[in-house]
XYZ file of C-alpha atoms in Angstrom:
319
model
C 169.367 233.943 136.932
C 168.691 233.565 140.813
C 165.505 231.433 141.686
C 162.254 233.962 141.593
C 161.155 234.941 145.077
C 158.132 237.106 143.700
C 156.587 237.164 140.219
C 153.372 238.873 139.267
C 151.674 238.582 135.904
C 149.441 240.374 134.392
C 148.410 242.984 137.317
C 145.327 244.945 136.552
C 143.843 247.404 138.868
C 141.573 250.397 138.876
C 139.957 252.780 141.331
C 136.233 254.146 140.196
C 136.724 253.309 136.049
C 140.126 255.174 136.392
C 142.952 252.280 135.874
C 146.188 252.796 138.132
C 147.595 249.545 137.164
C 148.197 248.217 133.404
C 149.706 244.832 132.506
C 152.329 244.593 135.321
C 155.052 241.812 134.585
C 157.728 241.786 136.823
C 159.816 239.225 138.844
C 161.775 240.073 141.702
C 164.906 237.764 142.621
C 166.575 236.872 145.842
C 169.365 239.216 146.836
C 169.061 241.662 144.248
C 168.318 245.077 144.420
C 165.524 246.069 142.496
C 164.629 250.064 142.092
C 161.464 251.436 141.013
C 160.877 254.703 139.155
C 158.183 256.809 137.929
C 156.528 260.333 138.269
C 153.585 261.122 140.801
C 151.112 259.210 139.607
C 152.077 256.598 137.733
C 151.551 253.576 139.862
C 153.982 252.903 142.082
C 152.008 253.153 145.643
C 149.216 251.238 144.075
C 151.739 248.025 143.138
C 153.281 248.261 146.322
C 150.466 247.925 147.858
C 148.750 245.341 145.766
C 152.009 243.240 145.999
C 151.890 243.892 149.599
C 147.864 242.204 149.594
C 146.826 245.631 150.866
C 144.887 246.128 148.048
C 143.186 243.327 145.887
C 144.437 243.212 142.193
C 141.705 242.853 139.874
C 143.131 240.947 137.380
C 146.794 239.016 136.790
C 148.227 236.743 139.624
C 151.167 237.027 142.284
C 153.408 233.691 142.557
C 155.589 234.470 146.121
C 158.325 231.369 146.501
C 156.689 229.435 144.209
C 152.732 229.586 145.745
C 149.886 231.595 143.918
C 147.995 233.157 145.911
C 144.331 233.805 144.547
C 143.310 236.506 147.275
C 146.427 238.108 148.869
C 146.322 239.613 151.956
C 149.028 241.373 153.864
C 148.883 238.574 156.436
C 150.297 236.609 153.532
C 152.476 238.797 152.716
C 154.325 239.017 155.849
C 154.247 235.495 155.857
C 156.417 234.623 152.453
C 158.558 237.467 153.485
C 157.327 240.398 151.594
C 158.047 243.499 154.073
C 157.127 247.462 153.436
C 158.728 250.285 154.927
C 156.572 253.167 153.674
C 157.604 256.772 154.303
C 156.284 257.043 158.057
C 157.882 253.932 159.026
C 154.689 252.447 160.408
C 156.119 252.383 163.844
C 154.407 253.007 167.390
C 155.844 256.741 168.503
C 154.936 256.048 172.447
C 156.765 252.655 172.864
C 160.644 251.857 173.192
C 162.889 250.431 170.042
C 162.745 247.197 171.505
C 159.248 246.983 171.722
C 158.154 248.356 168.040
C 160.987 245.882 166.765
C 159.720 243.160 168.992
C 156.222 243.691 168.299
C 153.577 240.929 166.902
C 156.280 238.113 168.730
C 155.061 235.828 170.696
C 156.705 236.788 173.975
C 154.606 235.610 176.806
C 155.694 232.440 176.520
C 152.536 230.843 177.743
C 152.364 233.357 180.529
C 149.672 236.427 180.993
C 152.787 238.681 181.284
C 155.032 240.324 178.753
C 158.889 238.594 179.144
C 160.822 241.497 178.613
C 164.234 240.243 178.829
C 162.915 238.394 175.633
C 161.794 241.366 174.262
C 164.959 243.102 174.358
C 167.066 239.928 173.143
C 164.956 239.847 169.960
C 166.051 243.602 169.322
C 169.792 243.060 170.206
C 169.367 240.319 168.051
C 167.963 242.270 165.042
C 170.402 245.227 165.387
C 173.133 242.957 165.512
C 172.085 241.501 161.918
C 172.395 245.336 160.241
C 174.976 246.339 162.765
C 173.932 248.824 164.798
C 173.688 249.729 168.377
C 170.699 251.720 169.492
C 169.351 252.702 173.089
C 166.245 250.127 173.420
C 164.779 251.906 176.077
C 164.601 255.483 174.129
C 161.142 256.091 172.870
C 160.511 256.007 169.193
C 159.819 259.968 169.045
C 162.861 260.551 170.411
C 165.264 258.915 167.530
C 166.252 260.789 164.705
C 164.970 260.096 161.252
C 167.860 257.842 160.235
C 167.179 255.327 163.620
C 163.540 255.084 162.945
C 164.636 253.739 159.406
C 167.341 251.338 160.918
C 164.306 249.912 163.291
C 162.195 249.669 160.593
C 164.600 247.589 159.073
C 165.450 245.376 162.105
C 161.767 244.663 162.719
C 161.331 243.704 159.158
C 164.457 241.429 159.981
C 162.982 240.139 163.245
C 159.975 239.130 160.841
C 162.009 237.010 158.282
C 162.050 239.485 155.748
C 162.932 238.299 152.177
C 162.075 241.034 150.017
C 162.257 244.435 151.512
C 160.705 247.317 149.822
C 161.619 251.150 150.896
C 159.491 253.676 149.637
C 161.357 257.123 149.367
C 163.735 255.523 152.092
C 166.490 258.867 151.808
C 164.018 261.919 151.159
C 165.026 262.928 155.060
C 168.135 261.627 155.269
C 171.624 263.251 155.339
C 174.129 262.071 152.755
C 175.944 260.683 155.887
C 172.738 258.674 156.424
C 172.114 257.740 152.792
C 175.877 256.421 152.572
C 175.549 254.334 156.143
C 171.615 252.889 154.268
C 173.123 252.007 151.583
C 175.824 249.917 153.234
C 173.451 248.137 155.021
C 171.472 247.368 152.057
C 174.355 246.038 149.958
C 175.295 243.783 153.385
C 171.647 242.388 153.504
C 171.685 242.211 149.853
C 175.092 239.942 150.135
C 173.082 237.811 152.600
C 170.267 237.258 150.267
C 167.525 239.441 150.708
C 165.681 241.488 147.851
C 165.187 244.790 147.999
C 162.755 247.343 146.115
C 163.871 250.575 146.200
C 161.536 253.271 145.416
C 163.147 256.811 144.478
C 162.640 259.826 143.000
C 166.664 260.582 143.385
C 167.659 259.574 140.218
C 171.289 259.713 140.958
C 171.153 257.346 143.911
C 168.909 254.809 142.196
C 171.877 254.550 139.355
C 174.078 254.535 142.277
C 172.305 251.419 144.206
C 170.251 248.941 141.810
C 171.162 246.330 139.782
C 167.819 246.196 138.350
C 165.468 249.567 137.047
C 161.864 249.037 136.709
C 160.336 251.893 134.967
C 156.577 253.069 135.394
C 154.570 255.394 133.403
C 151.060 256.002 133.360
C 149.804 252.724 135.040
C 152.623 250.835 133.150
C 155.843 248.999 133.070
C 157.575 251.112 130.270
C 160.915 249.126 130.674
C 163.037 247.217 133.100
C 166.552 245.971 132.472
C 169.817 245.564 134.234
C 171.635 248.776 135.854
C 174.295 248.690 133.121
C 171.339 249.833 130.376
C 170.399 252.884 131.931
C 171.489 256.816 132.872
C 169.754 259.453 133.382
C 168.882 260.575 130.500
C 167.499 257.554 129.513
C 165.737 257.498 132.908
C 164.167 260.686 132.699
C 162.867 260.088 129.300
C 161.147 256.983 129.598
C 159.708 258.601 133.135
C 158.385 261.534 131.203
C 157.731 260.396 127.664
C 159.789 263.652 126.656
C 163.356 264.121 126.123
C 165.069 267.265 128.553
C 167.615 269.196 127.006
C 170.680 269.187 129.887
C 171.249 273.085 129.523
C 172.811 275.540 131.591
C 171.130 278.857 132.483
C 173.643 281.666 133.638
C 171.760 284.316 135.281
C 172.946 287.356 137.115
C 170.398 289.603 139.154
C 170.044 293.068 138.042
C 172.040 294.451 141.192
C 171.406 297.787 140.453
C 167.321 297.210 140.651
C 165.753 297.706 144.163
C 164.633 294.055 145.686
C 161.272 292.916 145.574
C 161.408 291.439 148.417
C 163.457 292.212 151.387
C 164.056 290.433 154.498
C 165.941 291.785 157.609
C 166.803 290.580 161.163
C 163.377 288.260 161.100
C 162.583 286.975 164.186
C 159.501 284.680 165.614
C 159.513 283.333 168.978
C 162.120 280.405 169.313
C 161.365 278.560 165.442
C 163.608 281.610 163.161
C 166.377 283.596 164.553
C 167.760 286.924 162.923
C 166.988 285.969 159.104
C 167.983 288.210 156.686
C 167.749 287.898 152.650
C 166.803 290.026 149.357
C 164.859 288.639 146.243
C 165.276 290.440 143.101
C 163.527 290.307 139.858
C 164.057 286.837 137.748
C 165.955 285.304 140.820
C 165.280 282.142 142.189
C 166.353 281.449 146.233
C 166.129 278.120 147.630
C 166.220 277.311 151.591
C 166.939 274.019 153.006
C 167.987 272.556 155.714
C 166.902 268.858 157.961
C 163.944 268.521 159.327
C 162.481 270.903 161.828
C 165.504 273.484 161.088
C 162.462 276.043 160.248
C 162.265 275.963 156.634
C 158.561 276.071 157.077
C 158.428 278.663 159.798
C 160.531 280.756 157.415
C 157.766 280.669 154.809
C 154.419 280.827 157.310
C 156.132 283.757 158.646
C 156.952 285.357 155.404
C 153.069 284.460 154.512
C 151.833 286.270 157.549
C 150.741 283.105 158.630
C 153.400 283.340 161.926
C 153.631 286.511 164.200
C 157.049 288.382 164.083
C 158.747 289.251 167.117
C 161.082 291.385 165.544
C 162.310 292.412 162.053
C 160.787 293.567 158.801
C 159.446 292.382 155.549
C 159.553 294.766 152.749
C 157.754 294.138 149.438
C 158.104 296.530 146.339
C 160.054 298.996 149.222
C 157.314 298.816 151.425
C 157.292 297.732 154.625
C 154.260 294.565 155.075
């Protein structure tokens, strides 16, 4: 077994008599990928966070490279090496990639001015480490998704990262994306540093851990190594239930008028000529990236958005 770069013992915590945190055990080792699953609810913000020292454990301790720390903060944190990359990235919108990746540095060098040639040398640096090549210059609100995760990563990098964890890292990623995260993972991984991965996506948490933690209801209901788990096994110690895998064929009654009927739907420039029917016992699902008007679609449909053109018919009637 690798040497333990974070252990916690005995983590107890609780919010107004209601306890979100029961008895956590858990060690996390150098360059292994650790992934951490459980249904709304069941813990997992609240122990990334109190492993993180953003919130103050009420009971157990935290060992990080060998050193308890009585009273964690996230100061400390950063310090052994523990870095989070929650779901909005925690990253400055109005300044350049180089400076939200180069941010916190010392960079004055005992001047009262900013050195930015420094500046961007510590984000070429960074890049360089997970391979990639972005424009430092570009704003952050101008990258995609996917780049705001990469600098994410890179500033965690620039601030000696050991133990990464991603919360929900893929929920807006393409599988394109998800494939080119996961291949920097497994290269950071190769060059020692931890990771925990926190997904719902069953299927890529098989695909990418070597070790499963499993929460439910403010507890660790089992960990073990990759090898010991599939989904089925996943899902029920999640859920506490076991999920029949069935197969529903359903065919809409074609010959029954729609319920719902959608044609040519336009609204200024956020839907363009939509057209769908919705029949009785049939489910539709849209999707699409973000911002490709999935939500339009629905505020629209809600009456929520004005129409420039097109009609919505309910029951045969026009709405």
């Amino acid at each position: 077994m690798a040497d333990a770069l974070l252990k916690v013992t005995g983590i107890y915590k609780s919010f107004a008599g209601v306890r979100a945190l029961q008895d956590i055990n858990l060690t996390f080792e150098h360059g292994r990928i650790h992934c951490l699953v459980g249904e709304n609810g069941c813990g997992k913000s609240t122990l990334i966070k109190v492993i993180a020292g953003v919130y103050e454990r009420d009971a157990g301790e935290i060992i990080i490279n060998g050193k308890s720390f009585e009273h964690l903060s996230p100061i400390d944190a950063i310090q052994e090496g523990i870095q989070v990359i929650y779901q909005d990235f925690s990253l400055f919108p109005n300044l350049t990639v180089a400076e939200n990746i180069a941010l916190n540095k010392e960079l004055a060098e005992g001047r009262r001015f900013v050195n930015w040639r420094r500046v961007r040398q510590i984000a070429t640096d960074s890049l360089e480490r997970i391979e990639v090549d972005l424009p430092l210059d570009a704003l952050v609100e101008e990258v995609s998704v996917a780049n705001k995760q990469l600098i994410a990563i890179a500033k965690a990098l620039r601030q000696n990262a050991q133990l990464i964890i991603m919360d929900e890292p893929t929920s807006a990623l393409t599988e394109r994306e998800i494939r080119a995260l996961f291949a920097i993972i497994r290269k950071l991984q190769e060059r020692g540093i931890a990771f925990l991965f926190v997904s719902h996506k069953l299927n890529e948490v098989l695909e990418i851990s070597e070790t499963i933690i499993v929460m439910r209801n403010s507890k660790i209901v089992s960990s073990g190594d990759r090898s010991e788990y599939d989904s089925t096994r996943l899902i029920y110690e999640m859920t506490g239930q076991k999920i029949a895998d069935k197969a529903y064929d359903f065919e809409p009654d074609m010959s029954q008028p729609p319920l719902l009927r959608v044609e040519g739907l336009n609204s200024s420039d956020l839907i363009h000529d939509i057209s769908f029917e919705l029949r009785s016992g049939e489910i539709i699902g849209v999707t699409g990236l973000l911002g490709s008007g999935r939500t339009e679609l629905a505020l629209a449909l809600y009456g929520m958005l004005p129409i420039d053109s097109g009609t919505v018919e309910i029951d045969g009637e026009q709405v």
